[in-house]
XYZ file of C-alpha atoms in Angstrom:
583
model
C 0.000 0.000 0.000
C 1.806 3.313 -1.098
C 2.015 6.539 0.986
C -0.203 9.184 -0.325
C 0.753 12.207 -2.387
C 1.270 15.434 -0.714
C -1.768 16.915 -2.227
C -3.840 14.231 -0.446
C -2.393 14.493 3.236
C -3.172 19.098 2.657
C -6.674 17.610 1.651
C -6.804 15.495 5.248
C -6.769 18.638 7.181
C -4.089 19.359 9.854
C -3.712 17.178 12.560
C -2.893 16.796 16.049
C 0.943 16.431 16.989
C 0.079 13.505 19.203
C -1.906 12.048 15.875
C 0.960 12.457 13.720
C 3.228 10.905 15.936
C 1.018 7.665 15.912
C -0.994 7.177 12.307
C 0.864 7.290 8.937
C -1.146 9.059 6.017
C -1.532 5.882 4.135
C -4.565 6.997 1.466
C -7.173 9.629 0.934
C -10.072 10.121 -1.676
C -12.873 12.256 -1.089
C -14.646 10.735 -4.277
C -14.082 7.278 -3.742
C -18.033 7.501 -3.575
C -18.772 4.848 -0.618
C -21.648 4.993 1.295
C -21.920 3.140 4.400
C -21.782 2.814 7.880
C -19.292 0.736 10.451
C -21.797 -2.385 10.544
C -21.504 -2.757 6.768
C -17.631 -2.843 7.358
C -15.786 -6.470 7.325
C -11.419 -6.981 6.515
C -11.000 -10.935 6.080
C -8.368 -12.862 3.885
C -10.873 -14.250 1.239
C -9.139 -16.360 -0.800
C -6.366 -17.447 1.612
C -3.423 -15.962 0.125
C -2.766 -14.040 3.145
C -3.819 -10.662 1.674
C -6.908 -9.008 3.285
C -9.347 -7.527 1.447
C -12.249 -4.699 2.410
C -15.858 -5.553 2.264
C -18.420 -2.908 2.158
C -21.787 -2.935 1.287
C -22.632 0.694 0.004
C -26.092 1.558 0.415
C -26.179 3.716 -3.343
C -27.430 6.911 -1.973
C -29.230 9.028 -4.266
C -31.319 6.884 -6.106
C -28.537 4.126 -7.172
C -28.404 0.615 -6.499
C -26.750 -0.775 -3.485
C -24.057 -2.548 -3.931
C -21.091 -5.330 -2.518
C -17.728 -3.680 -3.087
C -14.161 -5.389 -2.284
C -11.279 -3.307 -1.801
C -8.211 -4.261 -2.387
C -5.821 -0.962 -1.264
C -7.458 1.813 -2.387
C -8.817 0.496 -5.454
C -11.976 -1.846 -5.907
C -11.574 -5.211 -6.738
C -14.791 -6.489 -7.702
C -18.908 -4.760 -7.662
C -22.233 -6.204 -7.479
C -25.131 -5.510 -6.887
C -27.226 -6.036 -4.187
C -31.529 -6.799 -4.500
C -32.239 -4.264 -0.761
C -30.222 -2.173 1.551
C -27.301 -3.775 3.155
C -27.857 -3.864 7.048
C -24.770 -5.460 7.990
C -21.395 -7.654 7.185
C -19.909 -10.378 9.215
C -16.586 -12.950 7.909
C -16.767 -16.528 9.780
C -15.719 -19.920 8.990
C -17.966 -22.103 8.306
C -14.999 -25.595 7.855
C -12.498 -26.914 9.949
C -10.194 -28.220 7.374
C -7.248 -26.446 5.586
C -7.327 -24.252 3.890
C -9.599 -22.179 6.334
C -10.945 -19.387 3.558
C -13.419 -17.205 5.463
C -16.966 -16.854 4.489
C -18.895 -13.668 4.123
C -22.470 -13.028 5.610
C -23.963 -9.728 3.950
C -27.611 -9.147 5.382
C -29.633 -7.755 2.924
C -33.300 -6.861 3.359
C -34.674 -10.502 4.422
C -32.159 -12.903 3.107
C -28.950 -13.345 4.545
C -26.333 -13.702 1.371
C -23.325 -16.145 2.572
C -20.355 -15.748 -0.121
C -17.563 -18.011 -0.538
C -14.463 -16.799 -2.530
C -16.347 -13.855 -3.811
C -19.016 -16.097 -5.010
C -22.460 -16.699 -4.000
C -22.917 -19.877 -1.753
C -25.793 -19.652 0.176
C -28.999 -17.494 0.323
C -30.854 -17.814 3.471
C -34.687 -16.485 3.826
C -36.294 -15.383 7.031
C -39.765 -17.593 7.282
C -42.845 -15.040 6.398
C -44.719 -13.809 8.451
C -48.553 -13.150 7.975
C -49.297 -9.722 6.311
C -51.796 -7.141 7.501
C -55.421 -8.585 6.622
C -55.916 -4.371 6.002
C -53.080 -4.171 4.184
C -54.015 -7.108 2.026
C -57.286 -5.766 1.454
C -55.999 -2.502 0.136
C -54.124 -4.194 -2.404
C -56.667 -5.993 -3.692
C -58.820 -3.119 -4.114
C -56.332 -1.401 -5.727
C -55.674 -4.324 -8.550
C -59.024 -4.493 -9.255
C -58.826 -0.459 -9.705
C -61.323 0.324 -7.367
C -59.075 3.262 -5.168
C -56.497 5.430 -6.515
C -53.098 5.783 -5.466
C -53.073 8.746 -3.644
C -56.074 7.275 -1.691
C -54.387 4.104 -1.174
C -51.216 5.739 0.020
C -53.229 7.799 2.814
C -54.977 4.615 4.062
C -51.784 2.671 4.149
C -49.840 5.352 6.264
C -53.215 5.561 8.517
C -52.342 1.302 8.932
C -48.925 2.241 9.514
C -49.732 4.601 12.425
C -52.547 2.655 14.302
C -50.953 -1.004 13.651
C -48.553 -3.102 15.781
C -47.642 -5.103 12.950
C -45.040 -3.296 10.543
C -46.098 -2.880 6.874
C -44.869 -5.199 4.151
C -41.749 -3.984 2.052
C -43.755 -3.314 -1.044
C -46.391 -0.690 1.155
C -42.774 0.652 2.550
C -41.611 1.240 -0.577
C -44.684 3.097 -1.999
C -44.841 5.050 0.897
C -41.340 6.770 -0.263
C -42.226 7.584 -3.413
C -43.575 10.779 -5.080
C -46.940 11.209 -6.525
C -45.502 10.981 -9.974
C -44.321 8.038 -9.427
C -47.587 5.797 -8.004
C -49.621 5.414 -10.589
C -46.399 3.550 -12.115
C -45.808 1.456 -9.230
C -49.103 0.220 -8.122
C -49.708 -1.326 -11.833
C -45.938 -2.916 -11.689
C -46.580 -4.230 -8.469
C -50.839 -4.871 -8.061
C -50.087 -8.459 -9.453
C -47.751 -9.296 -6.831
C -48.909 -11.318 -3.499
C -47.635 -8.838 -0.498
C -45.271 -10.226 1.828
C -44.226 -9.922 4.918
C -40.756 -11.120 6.231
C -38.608 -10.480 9.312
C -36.236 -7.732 8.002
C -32.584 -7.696 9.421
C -31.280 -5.096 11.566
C -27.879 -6.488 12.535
C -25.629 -8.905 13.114
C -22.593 -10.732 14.343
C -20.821 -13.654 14.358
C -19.083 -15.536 16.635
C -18.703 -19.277 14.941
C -22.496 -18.875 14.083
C -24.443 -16.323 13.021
C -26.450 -13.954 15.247
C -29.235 -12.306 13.382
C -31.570 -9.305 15.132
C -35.491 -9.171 13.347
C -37.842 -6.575 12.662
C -40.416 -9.285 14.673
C -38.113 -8.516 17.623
C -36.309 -11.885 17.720
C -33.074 -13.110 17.730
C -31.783 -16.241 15.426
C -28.486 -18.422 16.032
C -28.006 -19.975 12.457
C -25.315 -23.150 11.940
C -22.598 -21.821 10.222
C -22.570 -25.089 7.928
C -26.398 -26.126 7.138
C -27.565 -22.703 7.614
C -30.711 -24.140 10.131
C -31.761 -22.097 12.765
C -30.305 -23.325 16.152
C -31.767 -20.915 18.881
C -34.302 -18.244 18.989
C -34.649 -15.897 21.264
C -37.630 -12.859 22.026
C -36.866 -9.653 22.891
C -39.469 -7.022 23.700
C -38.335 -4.406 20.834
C -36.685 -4.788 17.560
C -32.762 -4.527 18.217
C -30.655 -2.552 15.922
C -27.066 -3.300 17.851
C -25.982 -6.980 18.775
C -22.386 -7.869 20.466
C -22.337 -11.783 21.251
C -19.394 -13.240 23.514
C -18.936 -16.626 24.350
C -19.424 -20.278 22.604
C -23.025 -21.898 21.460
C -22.303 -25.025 22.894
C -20.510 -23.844 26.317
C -21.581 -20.529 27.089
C -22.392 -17.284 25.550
C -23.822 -13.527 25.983
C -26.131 -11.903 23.746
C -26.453 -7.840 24.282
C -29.050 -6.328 22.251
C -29.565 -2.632 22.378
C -33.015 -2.009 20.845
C -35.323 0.652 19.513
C -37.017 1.314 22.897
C -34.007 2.656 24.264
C -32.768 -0.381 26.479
C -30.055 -2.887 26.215
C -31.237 -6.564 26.914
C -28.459 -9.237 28.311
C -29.269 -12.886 27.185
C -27.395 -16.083 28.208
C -27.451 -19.158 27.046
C -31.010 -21.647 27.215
C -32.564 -18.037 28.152
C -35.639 -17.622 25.847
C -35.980 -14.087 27.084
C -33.622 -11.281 28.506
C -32.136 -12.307 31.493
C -30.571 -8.408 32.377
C -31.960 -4.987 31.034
C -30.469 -1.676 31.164
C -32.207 1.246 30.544
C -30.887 4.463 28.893
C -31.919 8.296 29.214
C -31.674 8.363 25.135
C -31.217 6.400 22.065
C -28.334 4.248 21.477
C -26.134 5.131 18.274
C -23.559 2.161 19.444
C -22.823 -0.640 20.993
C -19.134 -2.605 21.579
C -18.190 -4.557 24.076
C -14.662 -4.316 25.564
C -13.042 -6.981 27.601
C -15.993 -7.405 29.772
C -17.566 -3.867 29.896
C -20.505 -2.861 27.499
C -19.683 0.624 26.308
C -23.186 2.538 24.806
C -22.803 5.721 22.945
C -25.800 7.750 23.099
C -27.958 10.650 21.347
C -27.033 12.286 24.952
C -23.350 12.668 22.801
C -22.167 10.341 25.730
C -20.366 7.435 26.040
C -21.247 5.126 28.592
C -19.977 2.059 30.851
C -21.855 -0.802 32.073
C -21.288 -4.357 33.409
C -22.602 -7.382 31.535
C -25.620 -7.417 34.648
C -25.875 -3.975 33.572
C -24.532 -1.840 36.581
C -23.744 1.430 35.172
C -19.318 1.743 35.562
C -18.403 5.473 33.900
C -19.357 8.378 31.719
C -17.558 10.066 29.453
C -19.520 13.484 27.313
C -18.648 13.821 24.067
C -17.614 17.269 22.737
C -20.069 16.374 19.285
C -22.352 14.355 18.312
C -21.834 10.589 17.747
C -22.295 9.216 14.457
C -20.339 5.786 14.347
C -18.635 3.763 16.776
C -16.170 0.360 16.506
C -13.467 -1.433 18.523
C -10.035 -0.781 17.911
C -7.990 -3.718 18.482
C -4.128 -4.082 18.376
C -3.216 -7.493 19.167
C 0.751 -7.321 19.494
C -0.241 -4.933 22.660
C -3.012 -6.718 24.251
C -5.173 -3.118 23.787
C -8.738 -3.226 23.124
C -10.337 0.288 22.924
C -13.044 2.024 21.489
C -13.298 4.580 18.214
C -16.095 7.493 18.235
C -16.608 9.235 14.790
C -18.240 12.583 15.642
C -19.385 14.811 13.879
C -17.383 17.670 14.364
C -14.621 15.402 12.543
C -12.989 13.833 15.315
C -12.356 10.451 15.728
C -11.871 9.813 19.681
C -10.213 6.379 20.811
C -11.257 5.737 24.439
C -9.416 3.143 26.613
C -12.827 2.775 29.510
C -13.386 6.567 30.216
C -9.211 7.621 29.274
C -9.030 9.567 26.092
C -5.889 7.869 24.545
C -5.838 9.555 20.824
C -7.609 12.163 18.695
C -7.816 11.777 15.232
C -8.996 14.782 12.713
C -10.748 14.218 9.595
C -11.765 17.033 6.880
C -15.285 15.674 6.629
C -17.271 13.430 9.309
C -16.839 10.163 9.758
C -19.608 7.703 9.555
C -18.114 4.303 9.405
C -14.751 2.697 11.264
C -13.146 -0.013 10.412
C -9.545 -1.499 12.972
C -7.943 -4.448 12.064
C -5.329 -6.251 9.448
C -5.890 -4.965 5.870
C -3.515 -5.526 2.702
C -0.050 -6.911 4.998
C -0.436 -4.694 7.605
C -1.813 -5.609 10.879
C -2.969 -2.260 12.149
C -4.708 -0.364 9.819
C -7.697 1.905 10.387
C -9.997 2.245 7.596
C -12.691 5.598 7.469
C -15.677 6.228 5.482
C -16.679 9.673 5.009
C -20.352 11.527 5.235
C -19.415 12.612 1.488
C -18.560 9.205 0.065
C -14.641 9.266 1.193
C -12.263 6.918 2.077
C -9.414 7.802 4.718
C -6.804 4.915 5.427
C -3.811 5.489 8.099
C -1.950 2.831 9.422
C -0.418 2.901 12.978
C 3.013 3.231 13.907
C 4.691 -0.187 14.890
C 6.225 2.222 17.869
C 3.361 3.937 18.675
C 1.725 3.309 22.252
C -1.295 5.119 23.632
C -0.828 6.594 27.317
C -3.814 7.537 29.215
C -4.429 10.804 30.294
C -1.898 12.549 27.934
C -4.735 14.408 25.417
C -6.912 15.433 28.146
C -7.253 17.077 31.288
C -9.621 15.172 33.943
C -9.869 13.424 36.727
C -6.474 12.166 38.830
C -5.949 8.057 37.861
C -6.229 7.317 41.691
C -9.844 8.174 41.190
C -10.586 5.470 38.681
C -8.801 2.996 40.856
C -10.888 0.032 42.271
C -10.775 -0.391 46.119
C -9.733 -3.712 47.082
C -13.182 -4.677 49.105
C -12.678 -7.777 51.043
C -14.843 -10.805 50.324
C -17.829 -11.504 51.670
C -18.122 -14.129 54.584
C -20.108 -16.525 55.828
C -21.059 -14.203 58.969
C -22.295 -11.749 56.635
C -24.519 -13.465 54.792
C -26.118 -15.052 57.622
C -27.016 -11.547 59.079
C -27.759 -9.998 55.911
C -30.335 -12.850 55.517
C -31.717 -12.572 58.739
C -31.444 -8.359 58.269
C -33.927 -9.125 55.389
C -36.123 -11.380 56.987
C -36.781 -9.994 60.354
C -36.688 -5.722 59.237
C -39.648 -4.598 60.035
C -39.112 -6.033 63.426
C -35.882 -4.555 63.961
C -36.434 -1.173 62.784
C -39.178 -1.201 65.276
C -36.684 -2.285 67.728
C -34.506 0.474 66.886
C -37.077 3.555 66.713
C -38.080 2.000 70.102
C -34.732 2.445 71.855
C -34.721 5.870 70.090
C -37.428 6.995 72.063
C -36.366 5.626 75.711
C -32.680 7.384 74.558
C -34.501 11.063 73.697
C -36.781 10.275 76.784
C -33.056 9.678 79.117
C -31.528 12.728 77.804
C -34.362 14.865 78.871
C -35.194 13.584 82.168
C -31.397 14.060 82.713
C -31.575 17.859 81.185
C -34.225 18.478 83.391
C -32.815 17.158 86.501
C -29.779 19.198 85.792
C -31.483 22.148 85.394
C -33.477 21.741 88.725
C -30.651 21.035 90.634
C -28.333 23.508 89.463
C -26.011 21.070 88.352
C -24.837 22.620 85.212
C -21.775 25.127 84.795
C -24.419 27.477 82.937
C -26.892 29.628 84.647
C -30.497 29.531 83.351
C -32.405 32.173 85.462
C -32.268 35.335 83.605
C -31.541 36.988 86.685
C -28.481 35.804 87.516
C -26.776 34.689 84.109
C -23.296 32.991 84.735
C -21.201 31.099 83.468
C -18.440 28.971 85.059
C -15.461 26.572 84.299
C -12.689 25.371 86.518
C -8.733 24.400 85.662
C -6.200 22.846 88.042
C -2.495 23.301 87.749
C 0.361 21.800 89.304
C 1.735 18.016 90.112
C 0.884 17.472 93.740
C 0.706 17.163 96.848
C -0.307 21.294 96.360
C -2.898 21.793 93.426
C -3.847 25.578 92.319
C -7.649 25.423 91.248
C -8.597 28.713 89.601
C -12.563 28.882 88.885
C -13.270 31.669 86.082
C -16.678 32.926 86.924
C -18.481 35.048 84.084
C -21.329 37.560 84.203
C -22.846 36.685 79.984
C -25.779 39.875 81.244
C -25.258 42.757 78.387
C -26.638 45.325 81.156
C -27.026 44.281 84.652
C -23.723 43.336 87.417
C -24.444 40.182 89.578
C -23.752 41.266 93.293
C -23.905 39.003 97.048
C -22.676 35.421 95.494
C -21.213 32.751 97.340
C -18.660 30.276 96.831
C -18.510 26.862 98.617
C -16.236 23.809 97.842
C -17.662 20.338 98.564
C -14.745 17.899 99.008
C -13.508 15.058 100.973
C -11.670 16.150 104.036
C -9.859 12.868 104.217
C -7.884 13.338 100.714
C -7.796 16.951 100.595
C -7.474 20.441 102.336
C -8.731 23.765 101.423
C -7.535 26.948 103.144
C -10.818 28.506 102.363
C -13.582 26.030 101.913
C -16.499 29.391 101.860
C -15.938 32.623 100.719
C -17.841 35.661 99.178
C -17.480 36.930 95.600
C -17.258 40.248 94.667
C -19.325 42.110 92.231
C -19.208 40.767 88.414
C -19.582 43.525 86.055
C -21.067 42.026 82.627
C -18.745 40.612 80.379
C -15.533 39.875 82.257
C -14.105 37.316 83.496
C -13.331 37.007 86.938
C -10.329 34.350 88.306
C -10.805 33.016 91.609
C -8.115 31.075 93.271
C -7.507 28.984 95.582
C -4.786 25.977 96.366
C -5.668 22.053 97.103
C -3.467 20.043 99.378
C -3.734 16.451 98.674
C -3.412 14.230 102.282
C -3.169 11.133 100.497
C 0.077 9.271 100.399
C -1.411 6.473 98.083
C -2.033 8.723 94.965
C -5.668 8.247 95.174
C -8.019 11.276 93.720
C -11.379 12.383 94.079
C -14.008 14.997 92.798
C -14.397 18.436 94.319
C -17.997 19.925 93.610
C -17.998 23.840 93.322
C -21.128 25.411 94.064
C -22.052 28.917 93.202
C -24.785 30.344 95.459
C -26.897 33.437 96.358
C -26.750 35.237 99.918
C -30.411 33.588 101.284
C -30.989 31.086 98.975
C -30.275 27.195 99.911
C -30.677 26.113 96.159
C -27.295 26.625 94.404
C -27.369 28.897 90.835
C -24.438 26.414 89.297
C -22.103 23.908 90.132
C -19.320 22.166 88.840
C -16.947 18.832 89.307
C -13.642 19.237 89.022
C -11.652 15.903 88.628
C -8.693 15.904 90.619
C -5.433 14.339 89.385
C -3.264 12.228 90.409
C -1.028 13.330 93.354
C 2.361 12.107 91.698
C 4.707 14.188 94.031
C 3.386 12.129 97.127
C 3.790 8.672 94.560
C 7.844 9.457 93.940
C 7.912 9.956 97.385
């Protein structure tokens, strides 16, 4: 594959430095005129010569006819067309024995085309489905020329509006057309029996193929006789599929569909076994290691478990238009590619932004994976019919965190939670079982503990036994220190008048201690008057009588001249004598 021309690397738009440093400029043509999106995409080696060749089915915009184009470099090998819209493209093997020549699954309205060395192998049909009995009757009126076409087309949109049955593909296809052009197709087409058939939305293969129907199923075909293996109901039609696993071991089936939710089947489920609902439509779906990442309408990008816990987020600068997994196997990195529409193509390792890729034109299709000889080669579609090819540096390695500034990598970092034991389950069970008896329980000994508290409060307030006054008289406030080591303690009490206005005059002090530990020179004695706001030291010394370093509480009462009831108190807890322990 030759390095493009100068004039076609100006044409790709400046880059990034960290960009240029990683992708080469392998080939550029804004009218290569392809049409497609990253579903329609395939690289396999199909003849087995070692040389891998590009598959795309183009849907022929603007009134051509789709077609299956191979690629072989920048120039297309072979062209055919195709009888409906391509809806997706999917290499597998189908033999065991050398040589192993992939096959090629291209879905294709309702028939799934199977080619084998670029030839046609296999055609396999959807089973029909019963059409509209309104539908059917329309038709018939119309070949016996009883209604007109613009009168049939009104009453066949009215059947497409009311009806939970989709229309056939023939009342589709009128539907699209102008009024010029119905006269011609109702007598081309009046004849004809409508049908209707499961129409493919996706698929993927894994060993066998996966297909997603418009009547909300899913089908496991054998790869060889092409029967269908498994089938599988989903409550909407799914438009994204990404299977893990093996058919006859075990295997995961994630379906985002057209309501908006991602279904998680396993195997001998008949229905979805997890469901995870988004805030907006899905415009991808890849799964990475063992983390489902969902790109939204939201222009997010999203992480989820395969029992669909929610992981990260990531927002999106643009819209996304395309998304696909970018693979390098030599490094053991799987990450994934965002096309947006501002022309960026972001490559995300989980919620780390690893690379930034700039396009001239949007991007709606990726393609990551061995094409021509080269093993890492990333092949872009454009919305104008372009084709972009780089090819990544053989010493290029993509370092988290170095194209954007976020959160620290500690953050992302799982904690190591210990396991859960036997203990734990046993009370979680018996948590569950016996709640409603325990949260009565609880609110119970809530009560008597509020009930405690206040009977206490109140008791302290009656008996003055609080360092805070409460009369609005006398408003004081009192706390006590004690300095020194022993056997002589100084015990300073700092009394406080907290009135804005009034003084506090004819207080008494009285210490309440026991006379066989300790000594007081002045056990009663008067205060003087407290002018509001200061703070008033009163001290006194303690000499302990104790030789055995035992301690005890002093009580300090603080009372009026004729009253019996003190205003406050306080307990001051003596220490330790240690003088008289050394001795």
């Amino acid at each position: 594959m030759a390095a493009a021309s100068s004039s076609d690397s100006d044409a790709c738009g400046a880059e990034s430095n960290e960009a240029n440093s990683k992708w080469l400029d392998a080939h550029y043509d804004p009218m290569a005129n392809i049409h497609t999106f990253s579903a329609c995409l395939a690289l396999a080696d199909l003849h087995g010569d070692g040389e891998y060749k590009l598959v795309v089915g183009d849907l022929g915009p603007g009134g051509q006819q789709p077609r299956l184009k191979v690629l072989k470099g920048p120039l297309v090998m072979t062209e055919s067309p195709l009888p409906a819209l391509p809806a997706a493209a999917a290499t597998f093997l189908m033999e065991q024995h050398e040589p192993r020549t992939p096959a090629l699954a291209l879905a294709s309205g309702p028939c799934v085309y199977v080619y084998k060395n670029l030839r046609p192998y296999f055609k396999f049909s959807l089973p029909q489905l019963p059409p509209n009995p309104l539908e059917q009757d329309l038709w018939n009126q119309a070949k016996e020329d009883r209604i007109d076409p613009l009168t049939l087309k009104e009453m066949l949109e009215s059947i497409r509006e009311t009806a939970e049955e989709p229309l056939s593909i023939q009342s589709l296809r009128f539907l699209q057309l102008e009024l010029s052009e119905m006269e011609a197709f109702v007598n081309q087409h009046k004849s004809n029996s409508i049908k209707r058939q499961k129409n493919l939305a996706d698929e993927d293969a894994v060993s066998c193929l996966v297909l997603g129907t418009e009547n909300k199923e899913l089908l496991v075909l054998d790869p060889e006789a092409f029967t269908i293996l498994a089938k599988m109901s989903l409550p909407s039609v799914p438009v994204f599929l990404e299977v893990s696993g093996q058919f006859d071991v075990e295997f995961r089936l994630a379906a985002a569909c057209r309501n908006g939710n991602i279904y998680i089947l396993r195997r001998d489920s008949k229905h979805p076994k997890y469901c995870i609902e988004l805030s907006a439509q899905p415009v991808g779906l890849i799964r990475v290691h063992k983390v489902l990442v969902v790109g939204s309408t939201q222009d997010s990008l999203h992480g989820f478990t395969h029992k669909g816990k929610k992981l990260w987020t990531v927002q999106m600068p643009a819209a996304i238009l395309t998304m696909n997994l970018l693979e390098q196997h030599s490094r053991g990195l799987q990450a994934v590619m965002a096309g947006l529409a501002n022309g960026e193509v972001r490559i995300y390792r989980d919620k780390a932004l690893l690379n930034v890729i700039h396009t001239p034109d949007a991007v709606t299709s990726l393609c990551f994976g061995r094409y021509g000889r080269e093993d890492n080669t990333l092949i872009m579609t454009t919305r104008g019919g372009g084709l972009i090819i780089k090819i990544l540096k053989r010493t290029a390695v993509f370092v988290e965190g170095g194209s954007e500034v976020g959160p620290p990598p500690a953050q992302a970092m799982k904690l190591n939670v210990p396991r859960k034991t036997r203990l734990y389950v046993d009370q979680t069970l018996r948590e569950r079982e016996a709640g409603t008896a325990m949260h009565r329980a609880f609110q119970t000994d809530l009560y008597l503990l509020r009930l405690r508290a206040a009977r206490a409060y109140l008791q302290a307030l009656e008996s003055s036994l609080s360092p805070l006054s409460t009369t609005a008289r006398e408003p004081l406030k009192l706390h006590a220190v004690v300095q020194g080591l022993g056997p002589t303690f100084k015990l300073t009490l700092h009394l406080q008048n907290t009135s804005t206005t009034r003084p506090v005059l004819g207080l008494l002090v009285c210490f309440l201690y026991n006379e066989a530990l300790y000594s007081l020179p002045r056990a009663f004695f008067k205060v003087p008057l407290l002018v509001p706001g200061l703070n008033y030291p009163l001290e006194t010394f303690v000499e302990s009588l104790s030789n055995k370093g035992i301690s005890d509480i002093i009580k300090v009462l603080v009372l009026r001249e004729g009253q019996s009831a003190p205003l406050l108190s306080a307990h001051v807890n003596m220490p330790g004598s240690e003088g008289l322990a050394a001795a």
